[in-house]
mmCIF file of C-alpha atoms and ligand atoms in Angstrom:
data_model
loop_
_atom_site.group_PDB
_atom_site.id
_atom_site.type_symbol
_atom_site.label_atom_id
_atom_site.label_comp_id
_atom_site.label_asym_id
_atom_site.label_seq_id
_atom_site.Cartn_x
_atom_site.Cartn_y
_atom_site.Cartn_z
ATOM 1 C CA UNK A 1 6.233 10.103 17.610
ATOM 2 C CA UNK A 2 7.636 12.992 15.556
ATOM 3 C CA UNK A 3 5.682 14.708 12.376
ATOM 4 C CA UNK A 4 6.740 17.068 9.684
ATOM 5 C CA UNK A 5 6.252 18.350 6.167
ATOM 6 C CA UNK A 6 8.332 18.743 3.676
ATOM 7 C CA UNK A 7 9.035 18.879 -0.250
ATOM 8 C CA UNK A 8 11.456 16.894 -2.442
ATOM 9 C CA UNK A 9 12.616 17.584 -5.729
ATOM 10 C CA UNK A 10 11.274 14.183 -7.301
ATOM 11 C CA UNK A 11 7.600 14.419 -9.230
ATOM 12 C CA UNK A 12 5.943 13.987 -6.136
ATOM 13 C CA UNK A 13 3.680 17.109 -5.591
ATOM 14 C CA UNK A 14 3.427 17.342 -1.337
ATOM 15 C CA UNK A 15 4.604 15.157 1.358
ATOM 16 C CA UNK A 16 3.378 13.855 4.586
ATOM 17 C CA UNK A 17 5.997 11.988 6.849
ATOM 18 C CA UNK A 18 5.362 10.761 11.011
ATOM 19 C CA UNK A 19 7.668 8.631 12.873
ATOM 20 C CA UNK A 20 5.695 5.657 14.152
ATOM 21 C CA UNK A 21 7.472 2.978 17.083
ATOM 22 C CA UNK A 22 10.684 3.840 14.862
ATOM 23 C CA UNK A 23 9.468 3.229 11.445
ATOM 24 C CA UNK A 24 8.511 6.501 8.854
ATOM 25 C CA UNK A 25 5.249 6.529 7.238
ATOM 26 C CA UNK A 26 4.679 8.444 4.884
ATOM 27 C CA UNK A 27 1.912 10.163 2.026
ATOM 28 C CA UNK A 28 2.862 11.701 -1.236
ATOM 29 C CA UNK A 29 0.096 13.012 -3.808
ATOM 30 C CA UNK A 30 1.690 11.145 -7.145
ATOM 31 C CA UNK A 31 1.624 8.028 -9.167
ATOM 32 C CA UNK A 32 2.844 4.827 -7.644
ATOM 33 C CA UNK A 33 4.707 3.762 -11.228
ATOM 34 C CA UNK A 34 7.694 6.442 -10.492
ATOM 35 C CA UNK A 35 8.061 5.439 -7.298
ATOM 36 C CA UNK A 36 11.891 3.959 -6.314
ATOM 37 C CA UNK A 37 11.083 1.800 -3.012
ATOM 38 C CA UNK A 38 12.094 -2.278 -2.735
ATOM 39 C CA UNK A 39 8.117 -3.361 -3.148
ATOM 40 C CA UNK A 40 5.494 -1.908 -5.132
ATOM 41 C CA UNK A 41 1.897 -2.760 -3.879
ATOM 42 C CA UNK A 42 -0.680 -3.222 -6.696
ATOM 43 C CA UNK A 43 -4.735 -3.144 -6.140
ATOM 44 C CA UNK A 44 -4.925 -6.521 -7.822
ATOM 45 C CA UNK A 45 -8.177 -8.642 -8.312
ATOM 46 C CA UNK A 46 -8.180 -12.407 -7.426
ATOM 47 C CA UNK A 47 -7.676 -13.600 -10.900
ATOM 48 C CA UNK A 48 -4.318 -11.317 -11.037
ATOM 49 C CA UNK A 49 -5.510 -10.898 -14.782
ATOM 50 C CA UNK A 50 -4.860 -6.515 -14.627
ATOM 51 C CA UNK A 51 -7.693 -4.523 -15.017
ATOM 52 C CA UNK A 52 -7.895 -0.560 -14.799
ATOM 53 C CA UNK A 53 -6.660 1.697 -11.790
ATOM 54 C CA UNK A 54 -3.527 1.222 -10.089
ATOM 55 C CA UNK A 55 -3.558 -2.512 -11.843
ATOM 56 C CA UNK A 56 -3.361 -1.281 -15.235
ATOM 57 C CA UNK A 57 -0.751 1.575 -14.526
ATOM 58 C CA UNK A 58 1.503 -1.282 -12.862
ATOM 59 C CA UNK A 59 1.437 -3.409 -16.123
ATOM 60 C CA UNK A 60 1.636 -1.084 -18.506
ATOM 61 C CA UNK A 61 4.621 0.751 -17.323
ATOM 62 C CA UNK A 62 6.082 -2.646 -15.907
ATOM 63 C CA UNK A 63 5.633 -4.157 -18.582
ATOM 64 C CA UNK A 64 4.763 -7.923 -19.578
ATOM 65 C CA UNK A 65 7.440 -9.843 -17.544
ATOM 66 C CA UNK A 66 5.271 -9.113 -14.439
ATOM 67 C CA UNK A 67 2.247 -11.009 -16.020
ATOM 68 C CA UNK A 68 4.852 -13.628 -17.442
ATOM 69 C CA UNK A 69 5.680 -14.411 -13.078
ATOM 70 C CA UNK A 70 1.920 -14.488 -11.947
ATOM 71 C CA UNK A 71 0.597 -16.621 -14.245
ATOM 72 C CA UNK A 72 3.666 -19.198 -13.983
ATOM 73 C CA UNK A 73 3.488 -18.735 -10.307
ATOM 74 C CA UNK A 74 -0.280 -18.239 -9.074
ATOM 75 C CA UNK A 75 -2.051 -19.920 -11.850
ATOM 76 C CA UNK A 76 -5.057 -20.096 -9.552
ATOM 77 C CA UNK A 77 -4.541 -16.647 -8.403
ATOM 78 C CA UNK A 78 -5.064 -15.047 -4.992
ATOM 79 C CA UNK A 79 -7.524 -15.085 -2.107
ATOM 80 C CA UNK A 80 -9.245 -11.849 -1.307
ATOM 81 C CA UNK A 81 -7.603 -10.079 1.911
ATOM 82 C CA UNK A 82 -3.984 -11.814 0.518
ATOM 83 C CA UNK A 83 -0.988 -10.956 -1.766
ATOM 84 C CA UNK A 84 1.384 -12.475 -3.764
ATOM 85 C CA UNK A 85 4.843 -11.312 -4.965
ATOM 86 C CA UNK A 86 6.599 -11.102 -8.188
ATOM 87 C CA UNK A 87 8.721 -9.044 -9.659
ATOM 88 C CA UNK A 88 8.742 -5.597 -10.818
ATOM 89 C CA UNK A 89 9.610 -5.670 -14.809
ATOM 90 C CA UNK A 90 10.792 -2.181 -15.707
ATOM 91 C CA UNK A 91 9.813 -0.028 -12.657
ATOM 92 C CA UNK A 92 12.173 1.242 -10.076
ATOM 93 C CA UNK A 93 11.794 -1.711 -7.385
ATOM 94 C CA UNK A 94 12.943 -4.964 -6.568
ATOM 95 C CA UNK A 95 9.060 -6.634 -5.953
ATOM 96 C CA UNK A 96 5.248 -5.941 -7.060
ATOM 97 C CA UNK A 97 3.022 -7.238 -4.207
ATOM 98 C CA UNK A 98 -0.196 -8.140 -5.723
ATOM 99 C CA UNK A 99 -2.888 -7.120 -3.471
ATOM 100 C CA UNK A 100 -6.489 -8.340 -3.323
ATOM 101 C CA UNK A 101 -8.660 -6.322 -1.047
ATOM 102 C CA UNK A 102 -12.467 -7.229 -0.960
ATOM 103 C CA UNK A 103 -15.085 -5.508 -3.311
ATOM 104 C CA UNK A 104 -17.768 -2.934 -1.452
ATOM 105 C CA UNK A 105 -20.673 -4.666 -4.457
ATOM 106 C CA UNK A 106 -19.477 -8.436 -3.383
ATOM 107 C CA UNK A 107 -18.252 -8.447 0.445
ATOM 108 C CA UNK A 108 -19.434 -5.373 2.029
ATOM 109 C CA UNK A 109 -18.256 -3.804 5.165
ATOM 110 C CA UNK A 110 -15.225 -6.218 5.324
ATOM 111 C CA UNK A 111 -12.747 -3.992 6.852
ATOM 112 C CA UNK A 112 -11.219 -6.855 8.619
ATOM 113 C CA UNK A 113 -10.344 -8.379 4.859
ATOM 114 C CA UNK A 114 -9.118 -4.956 3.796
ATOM 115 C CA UNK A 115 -6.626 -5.229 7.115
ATOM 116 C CA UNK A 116 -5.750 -8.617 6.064
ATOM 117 C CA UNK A 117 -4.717 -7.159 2.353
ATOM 118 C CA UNK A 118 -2.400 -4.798 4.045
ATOM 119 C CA UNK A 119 -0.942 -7.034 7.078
ATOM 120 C CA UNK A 120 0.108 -9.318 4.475
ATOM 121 C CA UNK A 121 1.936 -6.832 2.346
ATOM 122 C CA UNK A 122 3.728 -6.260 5.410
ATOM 123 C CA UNK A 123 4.689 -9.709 6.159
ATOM 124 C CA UNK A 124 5.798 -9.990 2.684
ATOM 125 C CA UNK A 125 8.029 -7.105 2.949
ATOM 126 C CA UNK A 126 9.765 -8.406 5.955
ATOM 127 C CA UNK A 127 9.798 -12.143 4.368
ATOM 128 C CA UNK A 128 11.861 -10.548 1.360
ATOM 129 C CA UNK A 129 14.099 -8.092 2.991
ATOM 130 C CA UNK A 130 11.976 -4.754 1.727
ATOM 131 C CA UNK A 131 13.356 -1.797 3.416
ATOM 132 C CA UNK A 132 10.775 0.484 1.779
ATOM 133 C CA UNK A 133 6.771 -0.952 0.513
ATOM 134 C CA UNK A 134 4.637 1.966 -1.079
ATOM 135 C CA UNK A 135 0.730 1.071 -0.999
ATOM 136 C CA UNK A 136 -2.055 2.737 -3.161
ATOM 137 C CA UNK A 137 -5.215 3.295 -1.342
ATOM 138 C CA UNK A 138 -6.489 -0.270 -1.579
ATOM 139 C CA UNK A 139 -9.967 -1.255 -2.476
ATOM 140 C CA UNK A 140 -11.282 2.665 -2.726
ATOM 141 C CA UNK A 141 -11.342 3.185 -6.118
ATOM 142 C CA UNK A 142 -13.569 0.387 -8.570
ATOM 143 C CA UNK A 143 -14.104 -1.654 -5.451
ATOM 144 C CA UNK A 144 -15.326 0.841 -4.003
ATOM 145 C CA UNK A 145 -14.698 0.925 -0.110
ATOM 146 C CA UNK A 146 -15.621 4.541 1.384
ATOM 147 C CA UNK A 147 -12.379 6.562 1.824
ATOM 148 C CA UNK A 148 -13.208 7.678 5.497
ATOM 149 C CA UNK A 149 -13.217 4.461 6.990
ATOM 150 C CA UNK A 150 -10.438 2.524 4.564
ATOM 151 C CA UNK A 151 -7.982 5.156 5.406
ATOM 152 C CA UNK A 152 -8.421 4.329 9.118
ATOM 153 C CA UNK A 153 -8.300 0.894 8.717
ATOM 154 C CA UNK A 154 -5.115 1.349 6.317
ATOM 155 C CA UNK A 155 -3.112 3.603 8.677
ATOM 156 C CA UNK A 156 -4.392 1.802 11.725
ATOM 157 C CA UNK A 157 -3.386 -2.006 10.604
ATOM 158 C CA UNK A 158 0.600 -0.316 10.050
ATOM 159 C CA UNK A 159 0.267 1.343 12.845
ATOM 160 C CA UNK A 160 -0.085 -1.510 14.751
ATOM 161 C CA UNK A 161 2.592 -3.405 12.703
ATOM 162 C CA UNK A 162 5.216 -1.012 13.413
ATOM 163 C CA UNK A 163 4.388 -1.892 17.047
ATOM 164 C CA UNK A 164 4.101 -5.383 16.399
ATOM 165 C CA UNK A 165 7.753 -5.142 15.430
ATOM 166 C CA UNK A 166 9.424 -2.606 17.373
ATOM 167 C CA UNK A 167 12.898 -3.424 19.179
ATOM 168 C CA UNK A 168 12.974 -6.341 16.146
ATOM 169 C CA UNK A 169 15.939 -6.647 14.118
ATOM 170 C CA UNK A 170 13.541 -6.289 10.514
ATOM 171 C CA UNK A 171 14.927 -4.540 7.372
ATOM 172 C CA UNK A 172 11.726 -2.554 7.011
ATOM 173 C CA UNK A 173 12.490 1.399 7.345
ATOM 174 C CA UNK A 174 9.460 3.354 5.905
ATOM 175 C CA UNK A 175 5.807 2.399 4.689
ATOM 176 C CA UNK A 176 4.687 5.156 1.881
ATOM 177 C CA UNK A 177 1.579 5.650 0.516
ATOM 178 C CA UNK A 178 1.460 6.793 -2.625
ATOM 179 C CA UNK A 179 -2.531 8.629 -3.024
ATOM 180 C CA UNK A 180 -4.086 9.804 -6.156
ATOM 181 C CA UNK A 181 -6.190 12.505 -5.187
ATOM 182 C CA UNK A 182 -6.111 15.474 -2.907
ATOM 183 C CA UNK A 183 -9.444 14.251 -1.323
ATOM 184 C CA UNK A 184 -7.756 10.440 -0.529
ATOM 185 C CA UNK A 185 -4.363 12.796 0.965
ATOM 186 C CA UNK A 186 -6.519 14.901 3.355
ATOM 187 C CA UNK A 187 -8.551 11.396 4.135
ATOM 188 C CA UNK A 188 -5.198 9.879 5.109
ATOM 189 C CA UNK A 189 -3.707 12.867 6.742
ATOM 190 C CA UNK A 190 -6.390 12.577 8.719
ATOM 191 C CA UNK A 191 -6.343 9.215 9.889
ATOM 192 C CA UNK A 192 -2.749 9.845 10.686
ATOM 193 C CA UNK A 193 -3.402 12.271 12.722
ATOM 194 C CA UNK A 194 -6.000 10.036 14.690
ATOM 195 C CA UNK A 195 -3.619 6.988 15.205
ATOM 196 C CA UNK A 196 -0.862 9.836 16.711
ATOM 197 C CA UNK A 197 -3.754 10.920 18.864
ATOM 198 C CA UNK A 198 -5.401 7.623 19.915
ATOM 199 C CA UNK A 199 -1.654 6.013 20.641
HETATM 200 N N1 AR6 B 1 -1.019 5.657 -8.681
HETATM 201 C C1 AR6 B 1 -1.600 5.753 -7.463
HETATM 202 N N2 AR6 B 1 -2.917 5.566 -7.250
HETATM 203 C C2 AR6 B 1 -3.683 5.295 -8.321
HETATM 204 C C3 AR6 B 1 -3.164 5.164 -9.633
HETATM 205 C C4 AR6 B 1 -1.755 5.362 -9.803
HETATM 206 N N3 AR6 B 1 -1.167 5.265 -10.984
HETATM 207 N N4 AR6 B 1 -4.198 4.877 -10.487
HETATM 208 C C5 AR6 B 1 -5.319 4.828 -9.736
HETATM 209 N N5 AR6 B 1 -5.020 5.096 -8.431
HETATM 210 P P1 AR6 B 1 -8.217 0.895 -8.062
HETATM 211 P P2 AR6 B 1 -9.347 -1.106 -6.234
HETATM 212 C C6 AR6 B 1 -5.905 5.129 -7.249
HETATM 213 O O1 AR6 B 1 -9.478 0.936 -8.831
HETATM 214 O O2 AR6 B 1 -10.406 -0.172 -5.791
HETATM 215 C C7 AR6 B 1 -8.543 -2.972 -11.018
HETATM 216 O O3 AR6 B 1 -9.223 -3.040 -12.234
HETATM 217 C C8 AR6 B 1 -7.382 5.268 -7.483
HETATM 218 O O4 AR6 B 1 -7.696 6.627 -7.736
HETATM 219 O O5 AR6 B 1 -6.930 0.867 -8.801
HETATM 220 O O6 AR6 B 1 -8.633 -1.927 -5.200
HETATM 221 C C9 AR6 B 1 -8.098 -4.332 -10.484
HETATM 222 O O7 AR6 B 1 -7.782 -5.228 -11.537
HETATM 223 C C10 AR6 B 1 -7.926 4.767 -6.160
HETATM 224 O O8 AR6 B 1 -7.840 5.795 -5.186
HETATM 225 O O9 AR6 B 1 -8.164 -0.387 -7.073
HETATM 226 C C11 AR6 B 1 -9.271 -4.787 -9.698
HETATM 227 O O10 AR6 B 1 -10.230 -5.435 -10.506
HETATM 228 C C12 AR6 B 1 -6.939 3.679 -5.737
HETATM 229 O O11 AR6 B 1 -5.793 3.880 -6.580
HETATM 230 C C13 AR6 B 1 -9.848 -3.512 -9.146
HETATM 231 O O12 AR6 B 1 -9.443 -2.467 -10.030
HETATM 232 C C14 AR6 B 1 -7.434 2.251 -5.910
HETATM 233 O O13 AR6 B 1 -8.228 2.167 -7.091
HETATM 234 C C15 AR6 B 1 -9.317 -3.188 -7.784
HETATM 235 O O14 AR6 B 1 -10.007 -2.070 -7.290
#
């Protein structure tokens, strides 16, 4: 396992990148609309209707041909700890991944759904020949999961992906996440630095 920091010359303010079984993962401190990977993952809610956050970024930028997909495609929407794909209207990626991790007021303590939300954006990725999936820090902000503990289930569940698939011939090359907040960054530094320690 291999770490380093770096800068780029993109929008995206500091970097975080370790080597994990083979695969990159990575943390930049920047909006998830500029970013140019092959999926997108949005914090969706089970109606796939938008809403505020990283939902309401996503469709505004993306514009309506992303709502056009869900509704044709998932008219009765998508189960908590699941996602659903469709594509990416004007941002720079091939796929949104519509996300539903569980709410802290309806289904507390369900850190076991918020793995499930992120396994499956990984499955997806590999299902449609992603090479590159950027996540937002699922379920933290109006759903209100604790940081501490969601960032260590979120690095923890790819973690354990990556070695799930190690020596397999998948497209997937790096996992991003894509954090809003210099508080979420240090929270997901940190649980980096755990996995690396605890593997
Ligand atoms: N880029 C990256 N991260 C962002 C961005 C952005 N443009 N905007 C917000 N964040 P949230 P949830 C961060 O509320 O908790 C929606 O209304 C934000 O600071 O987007 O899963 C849906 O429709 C926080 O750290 O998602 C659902 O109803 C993180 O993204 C509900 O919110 C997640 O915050 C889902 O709630």
């Amino acid at each position: 396992m291999k770490k380093d920091m770096f800068n780029d010359s993109s929008n995206l303010l500091v970097n975080y990148r370790v080597e994990i079984y083979s695969y990159q993962l990575e943390l930049v401190l920047g909006d998830i609309t500029i970013q140019e990977v092959d999926a997108i993952v949005n914090a969706a809610n089970p109606y796939l209707e938008g809403g505020g956050g990283v939902d309401g970024a996503i469709h505004r930028k993306g514009g309506p041909a992303i709502m056009k997909e869900t509704r044709e495609k998932y008219p009765s929407g998508c189960k908590t700890g699941a996602a659903v794909p469709s594509n990416a209207g004007n941002l720079k990626a091939k796929y949104i991944f519509h996300a539903v991790g569980p709410c802290w007021y309806v289904q507390p303590d369900r850190f076991d759904l918020l793995s499930s939300t992120y396994n499956s954006c990984l499955k997806l990725a590999i299902e449609l020949n992603c090479k590159s999936v950027v996540f937002p820090s699922i379920s933290t902000g109006s759903y209100g999961y604790p940081i501490k503990e969601s960032s260590v289930t979120a690095v923890n569940t790819i973690g354990d992906f990556f070695r799930s698939i190690q020596g397999q011939n998948t497209p997937l090359e790096f996992v991003r996440f894509s954090l809003f907040s210099e508080q979420d960054f240090t929270a997901y530094h940190n649980a980096i630095d755990k996995y690396l320690i605890s593997g």
